[in-house]
Amino acid sequence: MSAENRLQIIQGDICQLDVDAIVNAANSSLLGGGGVDGAIHRAAGPELVNECRDLHGCKTGNAKITAGYNLPARHVIHTVGPVWDGGVYDEDALLLSCYRRSCELMREHQLSSIAFPCVSTGIYGFPIERACRIALGELLAQLSAHASIERIICCCFSRYDHEIYDRTLEELRDNNAAE
Ligand code: AR6
């Protein structure tokens, strides 16, 4: 199957997805927070933060894996996106690295399906259109390069984000067709 057919864009709560791994948009302590991080910890139960304590944090742009506990997902991949600060502090490269490292971890653990939230675009303030182009570009590249990845879901929380993802995917498709 082509890369595009293995990429799905949905609107919903990532905590409800039955996949090998969901990605958490965490902070560098990995000890929980608000937004999707808070929702994942609440749904997974207290054992998740116990395992996270043993990970001793995570650098921006990197990712670490735990079990999923009470979630339908078997694992949680915790990644730390950059805080948006005008785009001149390597935010683009750090965000791309979140997606890349999460896919690398997934492959290292022989997982075949993964769901991502819109990392950094909530509390961390990364502009959604720009983040979306980075996310979709990298995820399509990962799918093309690695046949072992069966399914990637971009799980948008709002209808607004969902529309941006759909439109951006369309643009990327048109650009590829024109090349
Ligand atoms: N399912 C899917 N997406 C969600 C959900 C959910 N249940 N809840 C929120 N979102 P954010 P960040 C979306 O703020 O910007 C935390 O305190 C949300 O609408 O969760 O990377 C961490 O501990 C947005 O589109 O993450 C860090 O301190 C996206 O998830 C900080 O926030 C990301 O928004 C990280 O900020």
Coordinates of C-alpha atoms in Angstrom, one line a residue, residues 14-117:
I14 CA -6.4 10.0 21.2
C15 CA -6.9 8.3 24.5
Q16 CA -9.6 6.1 22.9
L17 CA -7.5 4.8 20.1
D18 CA -6.7 1.1 19.9
V19 CA -3.3 1.2 18.3
D20 CA 0.2 -0.1 19.2
A21 CA 1.3 3.3 20.4
I22 CA -0.2 6.7 21.0
V23 CA 2.2 9.7 21.2
N24 CA 2.0 12.1 24.1
A25 CA 2.9 15.8 23.7
A26 CA 4.7 15.9 27.1
N27 CA 7.1 18.3 28.8
S28 CA 10.7 17.5 29.6
S29 CA 9.9 16.3 33.2
L30 CA 7.6 13.5 31.7
L31 CA 5.7 13.7 34.9
G32 CA 2.4 14.9 33.4
G33 CA 0.8 18.3 32.7
G34 CA -2.3 19.7 31.0
G35 CA -3.7 19.3 27.5
V36 CA -3.3 15.9 25.9
D37 CA -0.6 15.0 28.5
G38 CA -3.1 15.3 31.3
A39 CA -5.8 13.4 29.4
I40 CA -3.4 10.5 28.7
H41 CA -2.2 10.3 32.3
R42 CA -5.8 10.3 33.6
A43 CA -6.9 7.6 31.2
A44 CA -3.8 5.4 31.7
G45 CA -3.9 5.6 35.5
P46 CA -1.3 6.2 38.1
E47 CA 1.1 3.4 37.0
L48 CA 2.0 5.5 34.0
V49 CA 3.6 8.3 36.1
N50 CA 5.4 5.7 38.1
E51 CA 7.1 4.3 35.0
C52 CA 7.8 7.8 33.8
R53 CA 9.7 8.6 37.0
D54 CA 12.3 6.0 36.1
L55 CA 12.9 7.7 32.7
H56 CA 14.5 10.8 34.3
G57 CA 13.0 13.2 31.8
C58 CA 13.4 13.8 28.1
K59 CA 15.1 16.4 26.0
T60 CA 13.1 18.6 23.5
G61 CA 12.9 16.8 20.2
N62 CA 13.5 13.4 21.7
A63 CA 11.0 10.6 22.7
K64 CA 10.8 7.8 25.3
I65 CA 8.4 4.8 25.5
T66 CA 6.3 3.3 28.3
A67 CA 3.5 0.8 28.5
G68 CA -0.1 2.0 28.0
Y69 CA -1.6 0.6 31.3
N70 CA -5.4 1.3 31.3
L71 CA -5.4 2.8 27.8
P72 CA -6.6 0.8 24.8
A73 CA -3.1 1.6 23.2
R74 CA -0.4 -0.9 24.2
H75 CA 2.3 1.8 24.6
V76 CA 2.7 5.5 25.0
I77 CA 5.6 7.3 23.2
H78 CA 6.3 10.5 25.1
T79 CA 7.8 13.2 23.0
V80 CA 8.7 16.8 24.0
G81 CA 7.9 19.4 21.4
P82 CA 9.5 22.8 21.3
V83 CA 7.9 25.9 22.8
W84 CA 7.2 28.3 20.0
D85 CA 9.3 31.4 20.3
G86 CA 9.0 33.2 16.9
G87 CA 10.6 30.4 14.9
V88 CA 14.2 31.4 15.3
Y89 CA 15.2 29.0 18.0
D90 CA 15.3 25.8 15.8
E91 CA 11.6 25.1 16.6
D92 CA 11.0 23.6 13.1
A93 CA 13.9 21.1 13.3
L94 CA 13.0 20.2 16.9
L95 CA 9.4 19.5 16.0
L96 CA 10.4 17.4 13.0
S97 CA 12.7 15.5 15.4
C98 CA 9.7 14.6 17.6
Y99 CA 8.0 12.9 14.8
R100 CA 11.2 11.2 13.5
R101 CA 12.3 9.9 17.0
S102 CA 8.8 8.7 17.7
C103 CA 8.7 6.6 14.5
E104 CA 12.2 5.3 15.2
L105 CA 11.2 4.1 18.7
M106 CA 8.1 2.5 17.2
R107 CA 10.2 0.6 14.7
E108 CA 12.8 -0.4 17.4
H109 CA 9.9 -1.9 19.4
Q110 CA 8.5 -3.7 16.3
L111 CA 5.2 -1.7 16.5
S112 CA 3.1 -1.3 13.4
S113 CA 0.5 1.4 14.2
I114 CA 0.8 4.7 15.9
A115 CA -1.3 7.8 16.5
F116 CA 0.0 11.4 16.9
P117 CA -1.7 14.5 18.4

